[in-house]
Amino acid sequence: MSAGPPGGAQLGDVLDRIPVGVLIHRETGIVYANQEGAQLLVGPGRSPLGRNLLEFVEPAERAALETAFLDCLHGGVPVRTMDVTLLGPGAGPDGHPIRTQVSMAPLPWDGPAVAYVVVTDVTTLKENEDRLQVLAITDPLTGLFNRRHFMELAESELNRSRRYGGQVSLLSVDIDHFKHINDAFGHAIGDRALKAFADGCRSMLRTNDIFGRIGGEEFAILLPETGADAARAAAERLRETIAGLRVPAGRRTIHFTISAGVSSCRDGDRTLDALLSSADKALYRAKHGGRNRVVVAADTPAP
């Protein structure tokens, strides 16, 4: 892909066989690229010589990479690893960005200063890491946050409320007679009902609301910047939406209802455990009051 790296054709042949991109880059552009480097930047059968690596980088990442490159080139400061997203013709078979790790170091060279740049495609590795991260924080059936991650996010929101002020509300939600659904129709239909419930609620919530599966048929929703009246209204909308769902069950369809307890706090003046306990007590009252209803906790602060 160039007149060749230092060391001649034999070294060039070796570099073309390794599965990482190797570039020799001066300030004005690329003067050498092995086969993998060319493939990553411009695709097969094309040459990136004379072009700047920055052309192929996600715009938001260019400034940091340029600073690191110039420090390496003129200051002799090597770069061990940087996460860099590549775009352009070589960015995946369907035009998807390539997630890479880039390292660089100064290289002795006749003429203007150069650095060698190693570009490793870590797209598959990063995608696997992303999938593992999702699995670690979500409930696999519903796709909602699991209990641990819900608690982390809710605690963070309460801390924000303590710092900046404002109201926060929490809904404790339970599917009515869920055991009967499982017993009468089987766990596969029960799972279908859980997913329908989660999807129905998600469609009604704001992007900053925090929705988690706390137990089997028990769910919690934290509503930032929301007082008790607005939280009750939101819970009623959820209740009405879920009551209108129909879930296929063989030749039949089933429907179900939910009960919800509402608790609130102002300026983060309650712990998350206290907020959950209060909402759970209100939920208990809703279920023992006939189900398919919303109850606001007795200790909820006045508007």
Short mmCIF file of C-alpha atoms in Angstrom, two decimals:
data_model
loop_
_atom_site.label_atom_id
_atom_site.label_comp_id
_atom_site.label_asym_id
_atom_site.label_seq_id
_atom_site.Cartn_x
_atom_site.Cartn_y
_atom_site.Cartn_z
CA MET A 1 0.00 0.00 0.00
CA SER A 2 3.05 2.28 -0.23
CA ALA A 3 6.67 2.31 -1.24
CA GLY A 4 6.95 -0.04 1.70
CA PRO A 5 7.75 0.06 5.39
CA PRO A 6 11.30 0.35 6.65
CA GLY A 7 12.77 -3.10 6.18
CA GLY A 8 11.61 -3.57 2.60
CA ALA A 9 9.33 -6.03 0.85
CA GLN A 10 9.92 -8.90 3.27
CA LEU A 11 8.71 -6.89 6.26
CA GLY A 12 5.84 -5.54 4.19
CA ASP A 13 4.74 -9.10 3.44
CA VAL A 14 4.80 -9.92 7.15
CA LEU A 15 2.77 -6.82 8.04
CA ASP A 16 0.19 -7.66 5.38
CA ARG A 17 -0.41 -11.01 7.08
CA ILE A 18 -1.15 -9.73 10.57
CA PRO A 19 -4.80 -9.15 11.54
CA VAL A 20 -4.40 -5.56 12.77
CA GLY A 21 -4.06 -2.33 10.86
CA VAL A 22 -0.59 -0.80 10.74
CA LEU A 23 -0.12 2.74 9.44
CA ILE A 24 2.89 5.00 9.12
CA HIS A 25 1.57 8.52 9.43
CA ARG A 26 3.23 11.90 9.10
CA GLU A 27 1.48 15.18 9.82
CA THR A 28 0.45 15.56 6.18
CA GLY A 29 -1.05 12.10 5.85
CA ILE A 30 -0.57 8.34 5.69
CA VAL A 31 2.59 7.14 3.93
CA TYR A 32 2.13 3.41 4.52
CA ALA A 33 -0.78 1.10 5.32
CA ASN A 34 -0.75 -2.66 5.49
CA GLN A 35 -3.65 -4.61 4.00
CA GLU A 36 -5.71 -4.65 7.20
CA GLY A 37 -5.14 -0.93 7.72
CA ALA A 38 -6.35 -0.15 4.19
CA GLN A 39 -9.33 -2.49 4.64
CA LEU A 40 -10.39 -0.75 7.84
CA LEU A 41 -10.14 2.75 6.37
CA VAL A 42 -11.20 2.53 2.72
CA GLY A 43 -12.22 -1.04 1.98
CA PRO A 44 -10.66 -3.66 -0.32
CA GLY A 45 -8.69 -2.66 -3.39
CA ARG A 46 -8.31 1.00 -2.45
CA SER A 47 -5.47 3.00 -0.95
CA PRO A 48 -5.59 5.47 1.97
CA LEU A 49 -2.15 6.90 1.17
CA GLY A 50 -1.93 10.67 1.43
CA ARG A 51 -5.11 10.87 3.47
CA ASN A 52 -5.34 11.66 7.17
CA LEU A 53 -6.58 9.09 9.66
CA LEU A 54 -8.80 11.80 11.15
CA GLU A 55 -10.91 11.77 7.96
CA PHE A 56 -12.18 8.33 8.89
CA VAL A 57 -12.88 9.03 12.57
CA GLU A 58 -16.20 9.86 14.24
CA PRO A 59 -16.30 13.70 14.31
CA ALA A 60 -16.81 13.88 18.08
CA GLU A 61 -13.58 11.91 18.62
CA ARG A 62 -11.32 13.75 16.17
CA ALA A 63 -10.03 16.51 18.45
CA ALA A 64 -8.79 14.10 21.14
CA LEU A 65 -7.13 11.84 18.58
CA GLU A 66 -5.50 14.78 16.79
CA THR A 67 -4.06 16.10 20.06
CA ALA A 68 -2.70 12.66 20.96
CA PHE A 69 -1.21 12.22 17.48
CA LEU A 70 0.56 15.60 17.48
CA ASP A 71 1.89 15.00 21.00
CA CYS A 72 3.24 11.67 19.79
CA LEU A 73 4.67 13.06 16.56
CA HIS A 74 6.35 16.17 17.92
CA GLY A 75 6.63 15.47 21.65
CA GLY A 76 7.57 11.81 21.54
CA VAL A 77 4.61 10.86 23.76
CA PRO A 78 3.38 7.36 22.87
CA VAL A 79 -0.29 6.43 23.08
CA ARG A 80 -0.95 3.05 24.64
CA THR A 81 -4.64 2.71 23.84
CA MET A 82 -7.45 4.98 22.65
CA ASP A 83 -10.98 3.93 21.78
CA VAL A 84 -11.67 5.27 18.29
CA THR A 85 -14.75 4.85 16.09
CA LEU A 86 -14.04 4.62 12.36
CA LEU A 87 -16.51 5.70 9.68
CA GLY A 88 -16.37 5.73 5.91
CA PRO A 89 -16.33 3.11 3.11
CA GLY A 90 -14.42 0.59 5.18
CA ALA A 91 -16.80 0.83 8.12
CA GLY A 92 -18.35 -2.61 8.11
CA PRO A 93 -20.22 -4.53 5.39
CA ASP A 94 -23.41 -2.50 5.89
CA GLY A 95 -21.77 0.83 6.60
CA HIS A 96 -21.83 0.33 10.36
CA PRO A 97 -19.12 2.11 12.36
CA ILE A 98 -16.06 0.10 13.31
CA ARG A 99 -15.05 0.28 16.95
CA THR A 100 -11.28 0.17 17.25
CA GLN A 101 -8.46 0.60 19.69
CA VAL A 102 -5.59 2.75 18.48
CA SER A 103 -2.03 2.92 19.78
CA MET A 104 0.85 4.93 18.37
CA ALA A 105 4.49 5.81 18.94
CA PRO A 106 7.19 7.88 17.21
CA LEU A 107 9.14 6.04 14.50
CA PRO A 108 12.66 6.87 13.23
CA TRP A 109 12.27 7.88 9.60
CA ASP A 110 14.16 9.76 6.90
CA GLY A 111 12.57 13.15 6.33
CA PRO A 112 9.59 14.62 8.21
CA ALA A 113 8.62 13.06 11.53
CA VAL A 114 6.32 10.04 11.43
CA ALA A 115 4.51 7.83 13.91
CA TYR A 116 3.45 4.26 13.52
CA VAL A 117 -0.20 3.73 14.31
CA VAL A 118 -1.71 0.35 15.16
CA VAL A 119 -5.47 0.03 14.64
CA THR A 120 -7.22 -3.03 16.08
CA ASP A 121 -10.82 -3.83 15.18
CA VAL A 122 -12.57 -4.58 18.49
CA THR A 123 -16.14 -4.25 17.23
CA THR A 124 -17.12 -7.83 18.07
CA LEU A 125 -15.41 -7.63 21.46
CA LYS A 126 -17.18 -4.36 22.31
CA GLU A 127 -20.54 -5.70 21.12
CA ASN A 128 -20.09 -8.75 23.35
CA GLU A 129 -19.17 -6.46 26.25
CA ASP A 130 -22.29 -4.38 25.55
CA ARG A 131 -24.46 -7.50 25.54
CA LEU A 132 -22.97 -8.65 28.83
CA GLN A 133 -23.56 -5.20 30.30
CA VAL A 134 -27.20 -5.30 29.21
CA LEU A 135 -27.60 -8.77 30.70
CA ALA A 136 -26.09 -7.54 33.96
CA ILE A 137 -28.61 -4.72 34.40
CA THR A 138 -31.84 -5.98 32.83
CA ASP A 139 -34.48 -8.59 33.42
CA PRO A 140 -34.13 -11.04 30.50
CA LEU A 141 -37.86 -11.63 30.07
CA THR A 142 -39.21 -8.09 30.05
CA GLY A 143 -36.12 -6.08 29.16
CA LEU A 144 -36.74 -3.85 32.18
CA PHE A 145 -34.04 -2.91 34.65
CA ASN A 146 -33.44 -5.64 37.21
CA ARG A 147 -33.85 -4.91 40.89
CA ARG A 148 -30.19 -4.10 41.53
CA HIS A 149 -29.86 -1.63 38.67
CA PHE A 150 -33.25 -0.07 39.38
CA MET A 151 -32.14 0.59 42.95
CA GLU A 152 -28.87 2.14 41.74
CA LEU A 153 -30.63 4.48 39.30
CA ALA A 154 -33.37 5.37 41.77
CA GLU A 155 -30.81 6.16 44.48
CA SER A 156 -28.95 8.38 42.03
CA GLU A 157 -32.16 10.25 41.21
CA LEU A 158 -32.94 10.77 44.89
CA ASN A 159 -29.44 12.14 45.43
CA ARG A 160 -30.00 14.55 42.55
CA SER A 161 -33.27 15.64 44.17
CA ARG A 162 -31.50 16.25 47.47
CA ARG A 163 -28.93 18.41 45.74
CA TYR A 164 -31.13 20.43 43.42
CA GLY A 165 -34.57 20.14 45.00
CA GLY A 166 -37.83 18.96 43.50
CA GLN A 167 -40.31 16.16 44.02
CA VAL A 168 -39.87 12.48 43.24
CA SER A 169 -42.58 9.84 43.25
CA LEU A 170 -42.47 6.07 43.22
CA LEU A 171 -45.08 3.61 41.98
CA SER A 172 -45.17 0.08 43.34
CA VAL A 173 -47.13 -1.98 40.81
CA ASP A 174 -48.39 -5.56 40.96
CA ILE A 175 -50.28 -7.65 38.38
CA ASP A 176 -53.57 -8.74 39.92
CA HIS A 177 -54.17 -12.50 40.24
CA PHE A 178 -51.02 -13.32 38.32
CA LYS A 179 -50.76 -16.75 39.96
CA HIS A 180 -54.16 -17.59 38.50
CA ILE A 181 -52.90 -16.71 35.01
CA ASN A 182 -49.95 -19.07 35.44
CA ASP A 183 -52.08 -21.85 36.93
CA ALA A 184 -54.88 -21.59 34.38
CA PHE A 185 -52.91 -20.95 31.19
CA GLY A 186 -49.34 -22.04 31.92
CA HIS A 187 -46.10 -20.21 32.47
CA ALA A 188 -45.59 -19.46 28.77
CA ILE A 189 -48.79 -17.40 28.74
CA GLY A 190 -47.82 -15.89 32.07
CA ASP A 191 -44.54 -14.78 30.54
CA ARG A 192 -46.44 -13.34 27.59
CA ALA A 193 -48.61 -11.37 29.99
CA LEU A 194 -45.54 -10.02 31.80
CA LYS A 195 -44.02 -8.85 28.52
CA ALA A 196 -47.30 -7.28 27.41
CA PHE A 197 -47.53 -5.45 30.73
CA ALA A 198 -43.94 -4.18 30.47
CA ASP A 199 -44.42 -3.02 26.88
CA GLY A 200 -47.73 -1.36 27.69
CA CYS A 201 -46.25 0.58 30.59
CA ARG A 202 -43.13 1.54 28.64
CA SER A 203 -45.27 3.10 25.94
CA MET A 204 -46.81 5.44 28.52
CA LEU A 205 -43.69 6.47 30.43
CA ARG A 206 -41.27 9.32 29.84
CA THR A 207 -37.71 8.70 28.78
CA ASN A 208 -36.37 9.77 32.19
CA ASP A 209 -38.72 7.56 34.21
CA ILE A 210 -37.00 4.55 35.79
CA PHE A 211 -38.86 1.25 35.37
CA GLY A 212 -37.72 -1.99 36.97
CA ARG A 213 -38.88 -5.51 37.71
CA ILE A 214 -38.48 -5.96 41.45
CA GLY A 215 -39.86 -9.47 41.83
CA GLY A 216 -42.01 -12.03 40.01
CA GLU A 217 -45.03 -9.89 39.16
CA GLU A 218 -43.86 -6.89 41.18
CA PHE A 219 -42.60 -3.75 39.50
CA ALA A 220 -41.47 -0.28 40.54
CA ILE A 221 -41.43 2.98 38.60
CA LEU A 222 -39.58 6.06 39.80
CA LEU A 223 -40.96 9.32 38.42
CA PRO A 224 -38.47 12.22 38.63
CA GLU A 225 -39.77 15.77 39.04
CA THR A 226 -43.24 14.42 39.82
CA GLY A 227 -45.46 15.14 42.80
CA ALA A 228 -48.11 12.86 44.27
CA ASP A 229 -51.04 14.20 42.23
CA ALA A 230 -49.22 13.83 38.92
CA ALA A 231 -47.92 10.41 39.97
CA ARG A 232 -51.42 9.24 40.82
CA ALA A 233 -52.66 10.46 37.43
CA ALA A 234 -49.80 8.63 35.71
CA ALA A 235 -50.60 5.45 37.63
CA GLU A 236 -54.27 5.71 36.65
CA ARG A 237 -53.28 6.03 32.98
CA LEU A 238 -51.13 2.93 33.32
CA ARG A 239 -53.96 1.06 35.03
CA GLU A 240 -56.40 1.95 32.25
CA THR A 241 -53.89 1.03 29.54
CA ILE A 242 -53.15 -2.37 31.04
CA ALA A 243 -56.84 -3.11 31.57
CA GLY A 244 -57.32 -2.63 27.84
CA LEU A 245 -54.61 -5.10 26.78
CA ARG A 246 -55.52 -8.44 25.26
CA VAL A 247 -52.98 -11.26 25.35
CA PRO A 248 -53.33 -14.25 22.97
CA ALA A 249 -53.67 -17.57 24.79
CA GLY A 250 -54.22 -20.27 22.21
CA ARG A 251 -57.72 -19.84 20.82
CA ARG A 252 -58.56 -17.41 23.58
CA THR A 253 -57.36 -14.05 24.73
CA ILE A 254 -56.84 -13.04 28.32
CA HIS A 255 -56.86 -9.69 30.01
CA PHE A 256 -55.69 -8.63 33.42
CA THR A 257 -55.49 -5.63 35.70
CA ILE A 258 -52.92 -4.02 37.95
CA SER A 259 -52.88 -2.39 41.35
CA ALA A 260 -50.51 0.42 42.27
CA GLY A 261 -49.30 2.21 45.36
CA VAL A 262 -47.93 5.74 45.15
CA SER A 263 -45.43 7.40 47.47
CA SER A 264 -43.65 10.73 47.09
CA CYS A 265 -40.97 12.86 48.67
CA ARG A 266 -39.74 16.41 48.35
CA ASP A 267 -36.08 17.41 47.99
CA GLY A 268 -35.01 13.81 48.58
CA ASP A 269 -36.11 13.98 52.22
CA ARG A 270 -36.74 10.21 52.39
CA THR A 271 -34.52 7.23 51.78
CA LEU A 272 -35.23 4.93 48.87
CA ASP A 273 -36.08 2.11 51.28
CA ALA A 274 -38.60 4.36 53.03
CA LEU A 275 -40.12 5.40 49.71
CA LEU A 276 -40.44 1.78 48.60
CA SER A 277 -41.90 0.72 51.92
CA SER A 278 -44.48 3.48 51.78
CA ALA A 279 -45.46 2.60 48.20
CA ASP A 280 -45.68 -1.10 49.10
CA LYS A 281 -48.05 -0.34 51.98
CA ALA A 282 -50.23 1.69 49.63
CA LEU A 283 -50.14 -1.19 47.13
CA TYR A 284 -51.25 -3.57 49.88
CA ARG A 285 -54.22 -1.31 50.56
CA ALA A 286 -55.05 -1.22 46.84
CA LYS A 287 -55.03 -5.01 46.57
CA HIS A 288 -57.03 -5.55 49.73
CA GLY A 289 -59.45 -2.84 48.69
CA GLY A 290 -60.55 -4.78 45.64
CA ARG A 291 -57.58 -4.58 43.24
CA ASN A 292 -57.52 -2.75 39.88
CA ARG A 293 -57.00 0.53 41.67
CA VAL A 294 -54.42 3.13 42.66
CA VAL A 295 -53.83 4.18 46.27
CA VAL A 296 -51.64 7.06 47.43
CA ALA A 297 -49.63 6.45 50.60
CA ALA A 298 -51.00 8.07 53.72
CA ASP A 299 -47.62 9.63 54.55
CA THR A 300 -47.30 11.38 51.17
CA PRO A 301 -46.39 15.08 51.62
CA ALA A 302 -48.97 17.69 50.70
CA PRO A 303 -48.52 19.39 47.29
#
